[in-house]
Every structure is written in structure tokens, then in C-alpha cells.
Tab-separated table of C-alpha atoms in Angstrom:
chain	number	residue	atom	x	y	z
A	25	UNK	CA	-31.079	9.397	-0.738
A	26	UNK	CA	-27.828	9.736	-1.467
A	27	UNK	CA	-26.243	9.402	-5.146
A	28	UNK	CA	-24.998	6.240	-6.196
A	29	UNK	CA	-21.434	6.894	-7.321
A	30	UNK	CA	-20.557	4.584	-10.545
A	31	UNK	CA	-16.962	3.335	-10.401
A	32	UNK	CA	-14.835	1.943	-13.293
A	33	UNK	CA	-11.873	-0.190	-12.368
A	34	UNK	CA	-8.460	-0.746	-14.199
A	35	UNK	CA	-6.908	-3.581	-12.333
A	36	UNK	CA	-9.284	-6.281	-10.989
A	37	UNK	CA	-6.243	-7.953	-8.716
A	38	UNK	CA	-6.593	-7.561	-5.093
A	39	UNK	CA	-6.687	-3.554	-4.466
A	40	UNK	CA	-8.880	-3.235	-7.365
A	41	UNK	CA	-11.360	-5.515	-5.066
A	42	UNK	CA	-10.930	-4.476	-1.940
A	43	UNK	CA	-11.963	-0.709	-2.835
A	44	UNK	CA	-15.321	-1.687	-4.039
A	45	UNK	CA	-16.568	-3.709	-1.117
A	46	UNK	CA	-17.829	-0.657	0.192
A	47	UNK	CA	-20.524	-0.530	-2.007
A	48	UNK	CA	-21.347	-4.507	-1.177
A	49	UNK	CA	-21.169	-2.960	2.620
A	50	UNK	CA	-23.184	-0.262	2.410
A	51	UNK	CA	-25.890	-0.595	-0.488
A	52	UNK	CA	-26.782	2.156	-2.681
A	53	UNK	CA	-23.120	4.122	-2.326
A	54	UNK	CA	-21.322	2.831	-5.225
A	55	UNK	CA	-20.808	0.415	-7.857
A	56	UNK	CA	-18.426	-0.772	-10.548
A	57	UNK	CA	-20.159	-0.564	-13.601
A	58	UNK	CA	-16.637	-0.838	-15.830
A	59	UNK	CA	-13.776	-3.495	-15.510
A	60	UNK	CA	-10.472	-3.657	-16.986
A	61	UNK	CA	-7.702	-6.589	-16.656
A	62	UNK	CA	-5.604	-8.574	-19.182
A	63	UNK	CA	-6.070	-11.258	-16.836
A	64	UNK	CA	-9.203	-12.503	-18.397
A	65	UNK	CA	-10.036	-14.469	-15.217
A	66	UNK	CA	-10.236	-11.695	-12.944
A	67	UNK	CA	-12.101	-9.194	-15.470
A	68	UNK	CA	-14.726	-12.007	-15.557
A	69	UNK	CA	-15.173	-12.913	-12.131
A	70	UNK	CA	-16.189	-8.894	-11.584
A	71	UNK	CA	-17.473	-8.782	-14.011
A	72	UNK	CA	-20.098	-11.470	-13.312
A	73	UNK	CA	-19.978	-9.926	-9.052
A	74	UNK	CA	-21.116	-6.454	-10.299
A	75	UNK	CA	-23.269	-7.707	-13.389
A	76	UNK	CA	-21.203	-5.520	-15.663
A	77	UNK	CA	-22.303	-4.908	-18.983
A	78	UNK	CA	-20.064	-6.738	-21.937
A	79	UNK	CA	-19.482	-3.294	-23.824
A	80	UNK	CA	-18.130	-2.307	-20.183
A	81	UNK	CA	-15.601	-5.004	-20.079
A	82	UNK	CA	-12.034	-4.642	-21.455
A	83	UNK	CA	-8.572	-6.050	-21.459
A	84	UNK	CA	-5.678	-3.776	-21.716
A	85	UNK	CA	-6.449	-0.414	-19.796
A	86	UNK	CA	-5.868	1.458	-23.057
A	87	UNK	CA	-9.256	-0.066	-24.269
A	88	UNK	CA	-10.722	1.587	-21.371
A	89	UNK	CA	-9.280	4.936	-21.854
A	90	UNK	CA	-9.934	4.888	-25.834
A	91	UNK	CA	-13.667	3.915	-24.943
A	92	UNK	CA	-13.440	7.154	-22.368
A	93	UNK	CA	-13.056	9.526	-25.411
A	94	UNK	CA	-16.464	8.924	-26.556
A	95	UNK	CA	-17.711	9.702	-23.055
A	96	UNK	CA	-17.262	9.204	-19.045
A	97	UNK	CA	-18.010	5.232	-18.445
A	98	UNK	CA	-18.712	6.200	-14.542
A	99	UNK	CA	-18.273	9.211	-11.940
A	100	UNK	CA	-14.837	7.489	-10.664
A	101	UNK	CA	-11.770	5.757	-12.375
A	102	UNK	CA	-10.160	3.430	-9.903
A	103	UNK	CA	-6.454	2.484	-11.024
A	104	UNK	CA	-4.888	-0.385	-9.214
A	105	UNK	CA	-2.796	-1.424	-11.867
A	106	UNK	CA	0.808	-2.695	-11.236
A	107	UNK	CA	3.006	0.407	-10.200
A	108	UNK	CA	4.785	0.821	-14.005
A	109	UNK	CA	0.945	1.561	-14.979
A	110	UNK	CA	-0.269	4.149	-12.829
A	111	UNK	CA	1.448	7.331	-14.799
A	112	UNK	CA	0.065	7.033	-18.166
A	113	UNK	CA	-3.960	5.894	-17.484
A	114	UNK	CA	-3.830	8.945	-14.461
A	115	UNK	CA	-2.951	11.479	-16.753
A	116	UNK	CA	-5.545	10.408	-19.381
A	117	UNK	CA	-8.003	9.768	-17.124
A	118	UNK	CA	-7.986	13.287	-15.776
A	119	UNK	CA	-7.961	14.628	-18.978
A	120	UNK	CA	-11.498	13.052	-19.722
A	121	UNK	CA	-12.701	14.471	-16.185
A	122	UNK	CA	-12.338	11.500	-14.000
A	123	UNK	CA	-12.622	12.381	-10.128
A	124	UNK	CA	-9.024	9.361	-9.646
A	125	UNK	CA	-8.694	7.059	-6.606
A	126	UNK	CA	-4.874	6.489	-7.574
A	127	UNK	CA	-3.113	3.016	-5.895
A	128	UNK	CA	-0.328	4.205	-4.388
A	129	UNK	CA	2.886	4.266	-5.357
A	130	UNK	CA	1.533	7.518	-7.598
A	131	UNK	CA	4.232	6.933	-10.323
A	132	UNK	CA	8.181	5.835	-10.006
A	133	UNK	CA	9.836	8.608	-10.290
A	134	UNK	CA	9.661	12.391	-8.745
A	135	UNK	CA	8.911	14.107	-11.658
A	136	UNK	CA	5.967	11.452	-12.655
A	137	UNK	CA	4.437	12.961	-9.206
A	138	UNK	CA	5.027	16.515	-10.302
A	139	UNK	CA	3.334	16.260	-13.514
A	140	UNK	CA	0.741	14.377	-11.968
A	141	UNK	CA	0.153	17.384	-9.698
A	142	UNK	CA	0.535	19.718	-12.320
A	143	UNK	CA	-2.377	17.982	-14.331
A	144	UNK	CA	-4.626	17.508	-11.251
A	145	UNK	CA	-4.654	21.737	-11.013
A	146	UNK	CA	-4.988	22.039	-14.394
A	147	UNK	CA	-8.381	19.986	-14.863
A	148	UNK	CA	-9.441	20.308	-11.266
A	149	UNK	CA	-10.986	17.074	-11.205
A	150	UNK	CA	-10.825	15.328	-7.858
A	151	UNK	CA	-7.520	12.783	-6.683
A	152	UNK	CA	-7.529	10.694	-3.939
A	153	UNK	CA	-4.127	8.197	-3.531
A	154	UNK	CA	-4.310	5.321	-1.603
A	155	UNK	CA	-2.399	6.514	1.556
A	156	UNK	CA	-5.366	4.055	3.343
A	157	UNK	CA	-3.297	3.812	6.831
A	158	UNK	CA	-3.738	7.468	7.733
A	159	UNK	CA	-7.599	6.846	7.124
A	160	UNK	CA	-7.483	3.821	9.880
A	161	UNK	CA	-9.350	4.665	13.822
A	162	UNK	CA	-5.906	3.824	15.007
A	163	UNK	CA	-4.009	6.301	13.329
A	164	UNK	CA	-6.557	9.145	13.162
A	165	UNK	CA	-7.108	8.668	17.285
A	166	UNK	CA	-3.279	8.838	16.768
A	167	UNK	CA	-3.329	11.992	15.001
A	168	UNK	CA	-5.962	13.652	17.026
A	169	UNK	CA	-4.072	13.237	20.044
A	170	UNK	CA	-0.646	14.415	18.876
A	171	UNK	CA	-2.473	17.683	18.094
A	172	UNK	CA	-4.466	18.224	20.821
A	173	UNK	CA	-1.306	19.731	23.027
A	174	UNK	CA	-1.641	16.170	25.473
A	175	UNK	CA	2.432	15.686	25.244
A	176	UNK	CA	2.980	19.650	23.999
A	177	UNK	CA	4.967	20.262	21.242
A	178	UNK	CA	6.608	17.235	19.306
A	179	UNK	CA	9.919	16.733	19.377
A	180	UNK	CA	10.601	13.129	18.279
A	181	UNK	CA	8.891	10.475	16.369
A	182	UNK	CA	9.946	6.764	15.938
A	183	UNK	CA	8.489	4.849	13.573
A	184	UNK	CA	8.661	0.993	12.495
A	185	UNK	CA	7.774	-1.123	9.703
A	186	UNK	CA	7.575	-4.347	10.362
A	187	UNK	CA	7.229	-5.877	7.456
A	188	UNK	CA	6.597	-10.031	8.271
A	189	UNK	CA	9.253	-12.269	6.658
A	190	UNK	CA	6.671	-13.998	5.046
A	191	UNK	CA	5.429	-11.097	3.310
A	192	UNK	CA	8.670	-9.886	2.358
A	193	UNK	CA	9.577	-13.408	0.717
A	194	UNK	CA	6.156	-13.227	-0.834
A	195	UNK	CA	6.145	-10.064	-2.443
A	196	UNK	CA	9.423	-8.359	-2.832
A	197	UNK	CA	11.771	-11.158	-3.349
A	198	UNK	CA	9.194	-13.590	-5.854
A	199	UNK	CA	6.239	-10.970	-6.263
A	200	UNK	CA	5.341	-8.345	-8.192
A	201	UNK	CA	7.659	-5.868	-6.489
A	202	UNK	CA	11.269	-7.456	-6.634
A	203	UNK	CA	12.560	-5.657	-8.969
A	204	UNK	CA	12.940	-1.612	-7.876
A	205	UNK	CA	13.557	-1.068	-11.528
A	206	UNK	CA	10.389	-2.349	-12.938
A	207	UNK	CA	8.375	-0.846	-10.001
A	208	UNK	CA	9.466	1.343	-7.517
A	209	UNK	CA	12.170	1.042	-4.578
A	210	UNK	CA	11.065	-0.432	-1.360
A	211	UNK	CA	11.209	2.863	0.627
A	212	UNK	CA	8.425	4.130	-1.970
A	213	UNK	CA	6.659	0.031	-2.821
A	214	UNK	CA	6.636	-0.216	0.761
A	215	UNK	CA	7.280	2.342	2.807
A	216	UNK	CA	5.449	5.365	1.109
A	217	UNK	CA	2.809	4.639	3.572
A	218	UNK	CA	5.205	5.608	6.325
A	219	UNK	CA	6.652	8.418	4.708
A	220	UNK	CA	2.873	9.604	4.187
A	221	UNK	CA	2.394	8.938	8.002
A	222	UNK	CA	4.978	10.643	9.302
A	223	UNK	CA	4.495	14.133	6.897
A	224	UNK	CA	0.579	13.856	8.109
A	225	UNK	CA	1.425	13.245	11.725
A	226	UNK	CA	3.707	15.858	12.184
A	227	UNK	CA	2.403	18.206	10.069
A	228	UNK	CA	5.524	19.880	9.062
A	229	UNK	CA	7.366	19.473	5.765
A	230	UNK	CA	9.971	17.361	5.592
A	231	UNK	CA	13.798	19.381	4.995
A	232	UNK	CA	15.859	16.664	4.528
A	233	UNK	CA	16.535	12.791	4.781
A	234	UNK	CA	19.657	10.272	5.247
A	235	UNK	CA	19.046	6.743	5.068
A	236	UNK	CA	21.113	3.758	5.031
A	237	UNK	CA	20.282	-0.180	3.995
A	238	UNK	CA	20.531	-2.909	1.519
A	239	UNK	CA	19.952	-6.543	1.207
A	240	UNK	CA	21.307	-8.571	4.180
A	241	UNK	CA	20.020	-12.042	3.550
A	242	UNK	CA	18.048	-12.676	0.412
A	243	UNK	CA	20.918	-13.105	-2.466
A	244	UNK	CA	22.667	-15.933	-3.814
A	245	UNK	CA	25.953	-15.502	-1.641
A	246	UNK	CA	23.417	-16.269	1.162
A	247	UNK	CA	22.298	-19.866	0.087
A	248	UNK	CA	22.569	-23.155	2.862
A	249	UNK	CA	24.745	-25.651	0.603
A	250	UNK	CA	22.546	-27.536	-1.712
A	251	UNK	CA	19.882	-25.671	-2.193
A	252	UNK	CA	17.680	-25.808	-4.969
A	253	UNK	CA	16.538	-22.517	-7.497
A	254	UNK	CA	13.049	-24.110	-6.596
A	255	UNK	CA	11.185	-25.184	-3.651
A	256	UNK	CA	9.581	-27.801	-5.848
A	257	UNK	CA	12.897	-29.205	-6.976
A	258	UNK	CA	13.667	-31.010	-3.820
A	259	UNK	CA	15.520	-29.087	-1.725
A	260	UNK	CA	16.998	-30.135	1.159
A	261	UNK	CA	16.433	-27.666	2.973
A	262	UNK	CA	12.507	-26.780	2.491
A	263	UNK	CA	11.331	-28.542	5.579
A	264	UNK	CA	13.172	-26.122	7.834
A	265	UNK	CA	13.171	-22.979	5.529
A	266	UNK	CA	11.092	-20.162	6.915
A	267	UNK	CA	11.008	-18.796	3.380
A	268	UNK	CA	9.777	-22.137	1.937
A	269	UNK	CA	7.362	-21.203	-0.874
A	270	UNK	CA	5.339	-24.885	0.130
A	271	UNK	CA	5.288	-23.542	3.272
A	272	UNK	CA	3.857	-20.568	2.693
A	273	UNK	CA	1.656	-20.995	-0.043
A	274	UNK	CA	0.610	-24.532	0.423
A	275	UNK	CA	0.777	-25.518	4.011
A	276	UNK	CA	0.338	-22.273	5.560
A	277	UNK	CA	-2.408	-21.472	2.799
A	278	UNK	CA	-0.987	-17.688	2.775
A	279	UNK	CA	-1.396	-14.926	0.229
A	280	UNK	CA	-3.256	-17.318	-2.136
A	281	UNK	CA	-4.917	-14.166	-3.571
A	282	UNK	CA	-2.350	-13.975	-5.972
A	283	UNK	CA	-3.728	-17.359	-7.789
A	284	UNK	CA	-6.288	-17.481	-10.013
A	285	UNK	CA	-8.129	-20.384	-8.115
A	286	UNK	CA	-10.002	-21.138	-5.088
A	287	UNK	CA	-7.867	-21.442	-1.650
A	288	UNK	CA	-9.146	-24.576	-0.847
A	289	UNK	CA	-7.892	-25.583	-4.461
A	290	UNK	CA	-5.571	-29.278	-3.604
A	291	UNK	CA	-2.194	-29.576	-3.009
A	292	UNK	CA	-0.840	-30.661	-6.379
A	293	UNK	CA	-2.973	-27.938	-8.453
A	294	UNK	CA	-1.230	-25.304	-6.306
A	295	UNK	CA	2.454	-26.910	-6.284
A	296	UNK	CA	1.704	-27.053	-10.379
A	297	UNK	CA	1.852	-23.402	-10.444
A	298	UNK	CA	4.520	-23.295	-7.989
A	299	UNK	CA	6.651	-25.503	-10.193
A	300	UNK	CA	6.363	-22.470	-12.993
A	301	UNK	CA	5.800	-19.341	-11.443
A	302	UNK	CA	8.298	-16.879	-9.722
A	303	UNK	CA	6.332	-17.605	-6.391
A	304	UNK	CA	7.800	-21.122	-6.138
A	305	UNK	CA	11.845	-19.765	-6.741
A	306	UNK	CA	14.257	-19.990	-3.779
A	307	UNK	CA	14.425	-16.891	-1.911
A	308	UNK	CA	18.306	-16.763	-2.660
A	309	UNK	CA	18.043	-16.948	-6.162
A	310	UNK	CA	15.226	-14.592	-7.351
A	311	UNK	CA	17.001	-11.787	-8.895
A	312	UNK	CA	15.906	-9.344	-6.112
A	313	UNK	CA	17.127	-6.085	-5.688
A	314	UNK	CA	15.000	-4.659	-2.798
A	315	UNK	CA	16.208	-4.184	0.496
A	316	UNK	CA	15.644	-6.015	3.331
A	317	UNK	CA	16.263	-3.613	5.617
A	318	UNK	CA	16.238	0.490	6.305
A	319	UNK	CA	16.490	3.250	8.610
A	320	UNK	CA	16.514	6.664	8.038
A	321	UNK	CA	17.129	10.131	9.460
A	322	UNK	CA	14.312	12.710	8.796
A	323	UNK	CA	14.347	16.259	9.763
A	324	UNK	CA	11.437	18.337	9.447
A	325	UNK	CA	10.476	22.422	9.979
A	326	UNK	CA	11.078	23.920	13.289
A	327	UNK	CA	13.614	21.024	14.394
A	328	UNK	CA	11.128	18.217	14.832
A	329	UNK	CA	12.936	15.068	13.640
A	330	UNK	CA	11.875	11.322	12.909
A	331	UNK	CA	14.010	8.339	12.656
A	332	UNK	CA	12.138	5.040	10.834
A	333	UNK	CA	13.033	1.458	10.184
A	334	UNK	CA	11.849	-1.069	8.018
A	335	UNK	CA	12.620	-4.113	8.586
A	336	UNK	CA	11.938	-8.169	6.794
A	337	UNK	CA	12.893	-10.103	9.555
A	338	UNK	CA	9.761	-9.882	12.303
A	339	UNK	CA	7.000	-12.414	12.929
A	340	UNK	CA	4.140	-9.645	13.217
A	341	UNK	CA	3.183	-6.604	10.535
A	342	UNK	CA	1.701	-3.715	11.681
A	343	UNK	CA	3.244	-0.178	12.259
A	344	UNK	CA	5.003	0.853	15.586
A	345	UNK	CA	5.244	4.502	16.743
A	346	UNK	CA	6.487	6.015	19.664
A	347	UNK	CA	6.037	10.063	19.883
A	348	UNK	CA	7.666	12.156	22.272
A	349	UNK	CA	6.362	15.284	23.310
A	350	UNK	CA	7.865	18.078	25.489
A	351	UNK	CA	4.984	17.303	28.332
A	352	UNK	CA	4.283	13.452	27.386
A	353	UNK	CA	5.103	10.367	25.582
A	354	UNK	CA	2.699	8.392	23.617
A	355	UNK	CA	3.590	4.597	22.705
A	356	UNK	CA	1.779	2.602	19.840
A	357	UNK	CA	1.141	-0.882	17.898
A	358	UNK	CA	-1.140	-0.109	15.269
A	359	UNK	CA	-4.087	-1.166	17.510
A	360	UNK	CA	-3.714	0.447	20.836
A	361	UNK	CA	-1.305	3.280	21.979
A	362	UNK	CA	-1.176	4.830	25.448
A	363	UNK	CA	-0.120	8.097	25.940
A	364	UNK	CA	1.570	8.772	29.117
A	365	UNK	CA	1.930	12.853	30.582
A	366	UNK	CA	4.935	13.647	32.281
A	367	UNK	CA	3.620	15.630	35.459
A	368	UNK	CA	0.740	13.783	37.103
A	369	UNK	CA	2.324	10.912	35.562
A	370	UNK	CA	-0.570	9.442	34.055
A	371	UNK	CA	-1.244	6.982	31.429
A	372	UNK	CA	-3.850	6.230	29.127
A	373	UNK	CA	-5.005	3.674	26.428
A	374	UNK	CA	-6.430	3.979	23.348
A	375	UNK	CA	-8.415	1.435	21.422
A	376	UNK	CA	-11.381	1.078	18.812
A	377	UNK	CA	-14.106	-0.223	19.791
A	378	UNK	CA	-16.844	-0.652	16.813
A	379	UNK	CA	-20.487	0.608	17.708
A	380	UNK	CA	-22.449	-2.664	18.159
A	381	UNK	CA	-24.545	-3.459	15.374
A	382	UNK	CA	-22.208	-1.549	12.695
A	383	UNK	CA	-21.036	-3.509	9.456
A	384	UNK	CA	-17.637	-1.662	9.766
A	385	UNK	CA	-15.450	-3.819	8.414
A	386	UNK	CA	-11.960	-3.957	10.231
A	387	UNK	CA	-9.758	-5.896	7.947
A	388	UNK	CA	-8.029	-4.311	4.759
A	389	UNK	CA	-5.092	-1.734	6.849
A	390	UNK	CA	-7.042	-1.647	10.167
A	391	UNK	CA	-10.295	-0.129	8.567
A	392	UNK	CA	-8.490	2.307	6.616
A	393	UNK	CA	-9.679	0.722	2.789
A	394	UNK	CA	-13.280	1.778	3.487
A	395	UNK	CA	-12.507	4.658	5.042
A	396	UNK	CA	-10.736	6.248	2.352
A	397	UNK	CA	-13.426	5.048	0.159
A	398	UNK	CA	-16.006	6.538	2.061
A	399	UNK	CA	-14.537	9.856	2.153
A	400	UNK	CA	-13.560	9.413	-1.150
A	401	UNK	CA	-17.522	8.859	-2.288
A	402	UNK	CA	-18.884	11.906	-0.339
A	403	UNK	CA	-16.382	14.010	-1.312
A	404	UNK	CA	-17.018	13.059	-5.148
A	405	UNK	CA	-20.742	13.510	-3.654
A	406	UNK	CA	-20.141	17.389	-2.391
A	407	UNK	CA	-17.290	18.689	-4.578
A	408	UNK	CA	-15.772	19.389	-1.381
A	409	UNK	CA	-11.864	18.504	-1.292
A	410	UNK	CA	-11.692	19.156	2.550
A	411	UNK	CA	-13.237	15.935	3.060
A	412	UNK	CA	-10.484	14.123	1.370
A	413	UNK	CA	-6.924	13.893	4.457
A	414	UNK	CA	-4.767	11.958	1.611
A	415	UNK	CA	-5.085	14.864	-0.570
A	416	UNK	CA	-2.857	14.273	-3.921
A	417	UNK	CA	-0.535	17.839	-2.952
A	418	UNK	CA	0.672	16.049	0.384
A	419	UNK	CA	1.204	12.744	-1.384
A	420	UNK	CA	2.641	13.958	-3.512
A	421	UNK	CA	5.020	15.855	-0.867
A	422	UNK	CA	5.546	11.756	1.242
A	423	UNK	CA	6.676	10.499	-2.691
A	424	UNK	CA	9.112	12.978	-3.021
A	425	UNK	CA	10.291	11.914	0.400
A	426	UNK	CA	10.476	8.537	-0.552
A	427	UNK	CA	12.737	9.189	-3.255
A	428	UNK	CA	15.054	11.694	-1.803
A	429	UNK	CA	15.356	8.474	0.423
A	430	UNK	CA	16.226	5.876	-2.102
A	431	UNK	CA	18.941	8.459	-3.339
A	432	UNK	CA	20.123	8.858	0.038
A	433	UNK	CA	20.609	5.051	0.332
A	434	UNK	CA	21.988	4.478	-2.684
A	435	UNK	CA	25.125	7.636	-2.416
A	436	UNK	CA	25.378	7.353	1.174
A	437	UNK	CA	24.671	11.343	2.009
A	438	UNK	CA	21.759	13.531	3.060
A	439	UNK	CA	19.239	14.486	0.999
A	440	UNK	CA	17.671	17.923	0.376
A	441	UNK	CA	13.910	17.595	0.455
A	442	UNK	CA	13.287	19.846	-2.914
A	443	UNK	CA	9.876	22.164	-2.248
């Protein structure tokens, strides 16, 4: 029998969730056994899914952490906490000897990530980030392939975010991550995941970065005549408005985890909230500063260079990567990729297949949220940080990379990756 690893959670919103399930999935592996949200909703309704003890339930994180001092409250502290919040609990939380599964972003700026680094080696306690896309079949199959020799030695890498309209709108023009200031900047909200990806699929360091981009369509100057600072408020233009929040929200029924009821709730207790909360604001008048759209130039050891794009304006998410090799060429859509060799001009496709009978579950990133967990667990388990691929030295690395690319963006130059 394996050891049931306790977990206590700051952040019971939809990441804070999703981690967990694992233990609903496979019985016996782990379980939250400490909750903390100011939302007293949420720290109630996981509270009551876990059977959580009262003395184990707590608002502000800080509650948490000063209840920590007396003694561990489980094995592993899971902060998903809104990215202004994940510096402060990480570093106390290591002090006390929590093994860390850390929500990506790590922090918002790049010396937040050093120290965090610097603290991990000093206690030696265990940190995992939530790089979950590397941890998918897709991208591991992915990974494999580029360095089993198939296509030789890489030379090339394209890679695409795109991003869904709807899911731009919905969380970095109203949501939580609009403002770059009070979070992080889209290339390191967003796109950290693809920074991440690239580092780990190439397997070089990154040497430098140039990156260009800015916000094309979602700003006042951008408004149809008439419209309204609200959906709700009768626009005239809602009905046809890709980016109408009824649409969205109500009609479409999308992203409705961000409401603290049921999403079969009616129509009128949802446009209610709408009517008051950012969610419901018109797209051009949201005080956004994130950017709709980026590309950027990477460079990496030995020549090998990258060029990614992230983009708002698609009707799919879901990564895209092309590799090119010096023998083959491998093509990818975050489900299936084909890799095609140059001489006997052959092609072949990849795709997961579950064994029958599994509970694997695909959803959350293509399999990757239990698949990080699961690592995560056993490698609590064995003490052995070779079982951990999103280890916190190479996330650290794909932050700093992130944020050489904001700066890029912003003063229009290359960037020096600093070691």
C-alpha cells in the first residue's frame, strides 16, 4: 500500500480543484485535509467534498501559514492563489518544510523566481510548478521523439498559441489577468507554458529573445459607435458581438466556473452578476493592458532557434508545433503530430490512445493536471526529484525567459537571457 499523501490547499478556485481530483480518481493517493479561501463559498464547498476538519479551515492564506508554525497541517502545500499571492505563502511555506506544488506564474518578477530558487536549495524541500502541458501524452510522445535522432539534430521550432477569442475576452480583458501590473504580463500569465515548452523540448538554454506585440483590438479607440461600457446596458451591438459577455456567459454557458453558483443557475441570476461584475464590461472599455497578440525570436545554445506566436483572434485553443530536423520534419496540434523523414520519405502519426478500462482522465491540459500530480505524489512518496520533469531550476530558467520577453516587447530590442 502506498502512503496516502495529505494535501493542504490555499486557493479553492478552479486550479486549486482540479489538482486534487486525483485523489477522487485514484483512491487512497491523496487528500486535502486543509483549505484556505477568502471566498467563503468555495472554502466551504471543499470543505464539505473532502470532510475537512473546522480547525483545518481558514480564510486569508496567512491564517494558514500562522497555523503552520505550530506544526505541518499535511505532507503538501498546494498554492493556487491569484498570481500577486504566490511569492510570499511559497517562501513561508518552505520554510516550515512543505514539499510546494506552486501554480504557475512562480512570482511576477525575475528576481521573485531567483529567491524562490535560492530558498528551495536552502531547505531542500521538494517544488513542483505547474508547467502541466509538458506532463500531457501529447507533448511527452512529442518530446520523446525529438530526442530519439528520428529528424537528427534540431534546427527549428515553431510554436503557436492559440489562445480562443473567447478566452481571451474572458480572462485577460474582464478576468483576473487584465491587468499585467497586478499579475503578470501575458507572455508570462499566458505564455509561460510555452516558454517552459520550448526550453524542455529543446533542451538547450535559451541565449537571447526579441519579441514584438501589443493590443490590436481590445481598447476604447476600437469601439463600433454606440456601444455600451456594459453588455447588460443595451447595447446595440451585443447580438452580433463575438465578445458579447451574454453570449458567452449566458447563452453559450462558458467559463461559468468563475461564479459562485450552479451552471444551470437561470438566466436573470447570472445576468444579475453580469450587471456588477467586471465579466459583464464591454471588451473595449475594460482597462486592459495585455496584449492581444505576440511573436518572438528565440535563440538558444549551439544555434538552434524558435520563433512563437500568440495570438487572441482563433476559434480553437490548443498548442501548434512544427519541428524541423536536419533528417525530418515533425508537424503537431496538441493531439496528434506526424513526423515525416526526409529520405524514405515517410510519414507517421502519433496519437493517445487510453488503455481500455483506465480512469485516465483526459480533460484539464490534455491529461497533463493528473499527470503532474501523479509524479508529483510519488516523488513526495520516494524523495526522489528525478521523478519530477517541471523541476523548479528549469522553471525557473522558462520565467526568466518570459520576462526577458516582456522587456523585449516593451523597448523594442533583443534581450540577453541572464544565466
Amino acid at each position: 500500500m502506498k502512503r496516502e499523501i495529505t494535501i493542504a490547499v490555499m486557493g479553492a478556485g478552479s486550479r486549486g480543484n482540479e489538482y486534487p481530483e486525483y485523489g477522487k480518481l485514484f483512491p487512497g493517493s491523496c487528500r486535502v485535509v486543509a483549505v484556505s479561501d477568502i471566498n467563503r463559498y468555495r472554502r466551504e464547498k471543499m470543505a464539505e467534498k473532502w470532510g475537512i476538519a473546522a480547525d483545518k479551515i481558514f480564510g486569508d492564506f496567512h491564517e494558514m501559514l500562522e497555523a503552520g508554525k505550530a506544526g505541518k497541517l499535511a505532507d503538501i502545500m498546494l498554492i493556487a492563489l491569484p498570481d500577486d499571492l504566490h511569492f510570499e505563502p511559497a517562501m513561508e511555506a518552505m520554510r516550515q518544510g512543505y514539499d510546494i506544488l506552486l501554480e504557475k506564474p512562480m512570482a511576477q518578477t525575475a528576481e521573485e523566481c531567483r529567491a524562490l530558487l535560492a530558498r528551495q536549495k536552502e531547505t531542500g524541500v521538494m517544488v513542483a510548478v505547474g508547467h502541466v502541458l509538458r506532463y500531457s501524452p501529447y507533448f511527452r510522445a512529442l518530446k520523446a521523439k525529438m530526442d530519439s535522432g528520428a529528424i537528427g539534430e534540431i534546427v527549428n521550432v515553431q510554436h503557436m498559441e492559440p489562445v480562443l477569442y473567447a478566452h481571451m475576452a474572458h480572462s485577460f480583458v474582464r478576468g483576473n489577468w487584465h491587468d499585467s501590473r497586478a499579475t503578470t504580463p501575458m507572455i508570462v500569465a499566458k505564455c509561460c507554458h510555452d516558454m517552459d515548452l520550448l526550453r524542455w523540448l529543446i533542451g538547450k538554454k535559451c541565449t537571447s529573445i526579441s519579441a514584438k506585440g501589443g493590443i490590436y483590438l481590445f481598447k476604447k479607440e476600437k469601439a463600433p459607435k454606440g456601444a455600451t461600457l456594459r453588455c447588460t446596458d443595451g447595447c446595440p451591438h451585443e447580438k452580433t458581438c463575438p465578445y458579447s459577455a451574454l453570449d458567452i456567459y449566458d447563452r453559450k454557458r462558458w467559463f461559468m466556473y468563475v461564479f459562485d453558483f450552479p451552471k444551470d443557475s437561470p438566466s436573470e441570476t447570472l445576468i444579475e452578476e453580469l450587471k456588477k461584475s467586471d465579466y459583464g464590461r464591454c471588451v473595449y472599455f475594460s482597462d486592459n493592458d495585455q496584449p492581444d497578440h505576440i511573436v518572438a525570436d528565440l535563440e538558444f545554445e549551439g544555434g538552434t532557434t524558435a520563433s512563437f506566436t500568440m495570438d487572441a483572434f482563433t476559434p480553437y485553443g490548443g498548442r501548434r508545433t512544427r519541428v524541423m530536423g536536419t533528417l525530418g520534419f515533425i508537424e503537431g496540434d496538441g493531439k496528434t503530430f506526424t513526423t515525416h523523414i526526409f529520405g524514405p520519405n515517410t510519414a507517421e502519426t502519433w496519437e493517445f490512445k487510453p488503455e481500455e478500462g483506465s480512469n485516465y482522465k483526459m480533460s484539464g491540459h490534455a491529461g497533463g493536471d493528473m499527470m503532474l500530480i501523479g509524479d508529483f505524489l510519488e516523488a513526495v512518496r520516494t524523495r526522489d526529484f528525478s521523478k519530477l520533469s517541471s523541476t523548479i531550476d528549469m522553471s525557473v530558467e522558462s520565467h526568466l525567459m518570459g520576462f526577458a520577453a516582456e522587456k523585449s516587447r516593451l523597448e523594442s530590442g533583443t534581450v540577453q537571457i541572464p544565466t
